[in-house]
Amino acid sequence: MVVSDPAHSALDPGALAPTDREHLERAVALARGARDRGDHPFGAVLVTAEGVVVEAMNTVNTGHDPIGHAETNLVRDAGQQLELDELAGSTLYTSTEPCAMCTGAIYWAGIRRIVFALSEGGLREIVGAQDGVPTLALASREVLARGGRAVEVVGPVDLPAATEVHRGFWR
């Protein structure tokens, strides 16, 4: 079941807490860092209720890891550093809507809130079919709707830099 909190509605980005936008901007900066080092342009940040921050970037190319998406890397790292109740009270911020694989990892980690900038549909428009492999046309809300735990999903949040980091990367 997916819950959308009207106080954090992406349709009204002004309703986002200032820290939400700051953490999203950091996720986009990480995406830029990933791109600059030769990886796919994705970044993610996890913030616990106590203010602990864990960050990750995509490592698909530099790590020779086809599942080295920013969110899966983040979930793996956070899972080794935090207790389950800390994960459940955390928010995961990501530069781009998590794919089906990453959404599953977030769900299984017990993280209860996701905030993203660029939507999966927006990414699909930019990427197209690169090397004959298109993105999955499967929104995170659809994946989470099949689960038995409520996860709040906020996004897309209008952050032009989240789109810009992808421009010219995908061919």
Tab-separated table of C-alpha atoms in Angstrom:
chain	number	residue	atom	x	y	z
A	1	MET	CA	0.000	0.000	0.000
A	2	VAL	CA	1.356	3.423	-0.906
A	3	VAL	CA	0.509	6.464	1.142
A	4	SER	CA	0.952	9.980	-0.167
A	5	ASP	CA	1.078	12.671	2.475
A	6	PRO	CA	-0.737	15.778	1.200
A	7	ALA	CA	1.567	17.927	3.339
A	8	HIS	CA	4.454	16.689	1.204
A	9	SER	CA	2.686	16.608	-2.149
A	10	ALA	CA	4.889	16.947	-5.218
A	11	LEU	CA	2.042	18.867	-6.803
A	12	ASP	CA	2.783	21.605	-4.263
A	13	PRO	CA	6.577	21.668	-3.949
A	14	GLY	CA	6.234	24.612	-1.569
A	15	ALA	CA	4.829	22.116	0.942
A	16	LEU	CA	8.163	20.285	1.064
A	17	ALA	CA	10.188	20.952	4.165
A	18	PRO	CA	13.324	22.981	3.410
A	19	THR	CA	15.448	20.008	4.438
A	20	ASP	CA	13.660	17.819	1.869
A	21	ARG	CA	14.773	20.097	-0.935
A	22	GLU	CA	18.309	20.358	0.495
A	23	HIS	CA	18.662	16.566	0.640
A	24	LEU	CA	17.280	16.214	-2.895
A	25	GLU	CA	19.797	18.779	-4.107
A	26	ARG	CA	22.562	16.760	-2.433
A	27	ALA	CA	21.303	13.602	-4.208
A	28	VAL	CA	21.524	15.469	-7.533
A	29	ALA	CA	25.057	16.644	-6.669
A	30	LEU	CA	25.994	13.004	-6.041
A	31	ALA	CA	24.459	12.105	-9.411
A	32	ARG	CA	26.705	14.747	-11.007
A	33	GLY	CA	29.688	13.220	-9.202
A	34	ALA	CA	28.789	9.764	-10.477
A	35	ARG	CA	28.518	11.088	-14.023
A	36	ASP	CA	31.806	12.968	-13.747
A	37	ARG	CA	33.638	9.765	-12.787
A	38	GLY	CA	32.045	7.744	-15.612
A	39	ASP	CA	29.019	6.171	-13.943
A	40	HIS	CA	25.345	6.611	-14.686
A	41	PRO	CA	24.084	9.923	-13.247
A	42	PHE	CA	22.219	8.809	-10.138
A	43	GLY	CA	22.712	9.702	-6.479
A	44	ALA	CA	20.861	8.975	-3.244
A	45	VAL	CA	20.850	10.153	0.372
A	46	LEU	CA	19.299	8.504	3.428
A	47	VAL	CA	18.512	10.609	6.496
A	48	THR	CA	17.439	9.006	9.778
A	49	ALA	CA	15.108	10.629	12.285
A	50	GLU	CA	18.209	11.309	14.405
A	51	GLY	CA	19.920	13.098	11.506
A	52	VAL	CA	22.367	10.364	10.480
A	53	VAL	CA	23.155	10.736	6.784
A	54	VAL	CA	24.283	7.948	4.455
A	55	GLU	CA	25.101	8.763	0.815
A	56	ALA	CA	25.703	6.685	-2.301
A	57	MET	CA	26.286	7.043	-6.023
A	58	ASN	CA	25.776	4.752	-8.963
A	59	THR	CA	28.705	2.332	-9.511
A	60	VAL	CA	27.476	0.387	-12.540
A	61	ASN	CA	30.460	1.302	-14.735
A	62	THR	CA	33.314	1.949	-12.301
A	63	GLY	CA	32.361	-0.985	-10.076
A	64	HIS	CA	31.543	-3.306	-12.986
A	65	ASP	CA	28.301	-3.955	-11.118
A	66	PRO	CA	25.073	-4.133	-13.147
A	67	ILE	CA	23.024	-3.725	-9.959
A	68	GLY	CA	25.215	-0.941	-8.542
A	69	HIS	CA	22.441	1.627	-8.661
A	70	ALA	CA	22.689	4.513	-6.191
A	71	GLU	CA	19.699	3.293	-4.181
A	72	THR	CA	20.815	-0.352	-3.941
A	73	ASN	CA	24.294	0.796	-2.913
A	74	LEU	CA	22.707	3.083	-0.329
A	75	VAL	CA	20.426	0.381	1.086
A	76	ARG	CA	23.370	-2.017	1.363
A	77	ASP	CA	25.565	0.545	3.126
A	78	ALA	CA	22.790	1.820	5.402
A	79	GLY	CA	21.773	-1.729	6.296
A	80	GLN	CA	25.290	-2.387	7.569
A	81	GLN	CA	25.364	0.826	9.631
A	82	LEU	CA	21.841	1.164	11.010
A	83	GLU	CA	19.322	-0.873	12.976
A	84	LEU	CA	16.009	-1.847	11.362
A	85	ASP	CA	14.045	0.683	13.435
A	86	GLU	CA	16.419	3.437	12.276
A	87	LEU	CA	15.843	2.436	8.652
A	88	ALA	CA	12.074	2.443	9.199
A	89	GLY	CA	12.244	6.005	10.513
A	90	SER	CA	14.401	7.246	7.636
A	91	THR	CA	13.723	9.108	4.429
A	92	LEU	CA	15.488	8.121	1.216
A	93	TYR	CA	16.093	11.006	-1.188
A	94	THR	CA	17.034	10.229	-4.753
A	95	SER	CA	17.853	12.265	-7.826
A	96	THR	CA	15.612	10.104	-10.003
A	97	GLU	CA	12.635	7.891	-9.166
A	98	PRO	CA	13.892	4.469	-8.067
A	99	CYS	CA	13.618	1.672	-10.633
A	100	ALA	CA	11.718	-1.521	-9.815
A	101	MET	CA	14.868	-3.226	-8.482
A	102	CYS	CA	15.797	-0.306	-6.241
A	103	THR	CA	12.227	0.157	-5.061
A	104	GLY	CA	12.200	-3.497	-4.026
A	105	ALA	CA	15.451	-3.020	-2.088
A	106	ILE	CA	14.033	0.058	-0.350
A	107	TYR	CA	10.862	-1.849	0.521
A	108	TRP	CA	12.737	-4.880	1.896
A	109	ALA	CA	14.978	-2.605	3.981
A	110	GLY	CA	11.852	-1.250	5.690
A	111	ILE	CA	12.411	2.374	4.668
A	112	ARG	CA	9.048	4.110	4.924
A	113	ARG	CA	9.532	7.359	2.953
A	114	ILE	CA	10.973	8.089	-0.493
A	115	VAL	CA	11.388	11.565	-2.008
A	116	PHE	CA	12.541	11.830	-5.632
A	117	ALA	CA	13.139	14.556	-8.202
A	118	LEU	CA	13.012	13.308	-11.824
A	119	SER	CA	10.250	10.775	-12.540
A	120	GLU	CA	10.784	7.410	-14.207
A	121	GLY	CA	8.683	8.700	-17.123
A	122	GLY	CA	10.846	11.822	-17.400
A	123	LEU	CA	13.963	9.665	-17.429
A	124	ARG	CA	12.454	7.423	-20.119
A	125	GLU	CA	11.909	10.486	-22.319
A	126	ILE	CA	15.593	11.408	-21.983
A	127	VAL	CA	17.081	7.905	-22.269
A	128	GLY	CA	14.946	6.351	-24.977
A	129	ALA	CA	16.362	2.994	-26.005
A	130	GLN	CA	20.089	3.136	-25.388
A	131	ASP	CA	21.924	0.145	-26.807
A	132	GLY	CA	18.508	-1.403	-27.430
A	133	VAL	CA	17.760	-1.592	-23.689
A	134	PRO	CA	15.014	0.808	-22.663
A	135	THR	CA	14.258	1.688	-19.068
A	136	LEU	CA	11.500	-0.258	-17.324
A	137	ALA	CA	8.193	1.556	-17.619
A	138	LEU	CA	7.264	0.765	-14.027
A	139	ALA	CA	6.754	3.534	-11.483
A	140	SER	CA	7.874	3.024	-7.888
A	141	ARG	CA	4.318	3.561	-6.668
A	142	GLU	CA	3.206	0.586	-8.804
A	143	VAL	CA	5.863	-1.671	-7.293
A	144	LEU	CA	5.042	-0.558	-3.749
A	145	ALA	CA	1.311	-1.023	-4.296
A	146	ARG	CA	1.982	-4.781	-4.342
A	147	GLY	CA	3.580	-4.740	-0.871
A	148	GLY	CA	2.020	-5.148	2.532
A	149	ARG	CA	3.764	-2.182	4.176
A	150	ALA	CA	2.906	1.479	3.703
A	151	VAL	CA	5.622	3.540	2.054
A	152	GLU	CA	5.134	7.260	1.499
A	153	VAL	CA	6.287	8.365	-1.949
A	154	VAL	CA	6.801	12.058	-2.652
A	155	GLY	CA	7.644	13.087	-6.179
A	156	PRO	CA	8.370	14.077	-8.726
A	157	VAL	CA	9.734	17.278	-7.206
A	158	ASP	CA	10.534	19.976	-9.751
A	159	LEU	CA	14.319	20.280	-9.585
A	160	PRO	CA	15.713	21.260	-13.013
A	161	ALA	CA	19.227	20.063	-12.109
A	162	ALA	CA	17.847	16.505	-11.763
A	163	THR	CA	16.920	16.551	-15.456
A	164	GLU	CA	19.999	18.469	-16.547
A	165	VAL	CA	22.434	15.901	-15.085
A	166	HIS	CA	21.092	13.345	-17.616
A	167	ARG	CA	21.250	15.592	-20.698
A	168	GLY	CA	23.832	14.379	-23.187
A	169	PHE	CA	24.775	11.334	-21.117
A	170	TRP	CA	22.465	8.757	-22.702
A	171	ARG	CA	23.017	8.022	-26.379
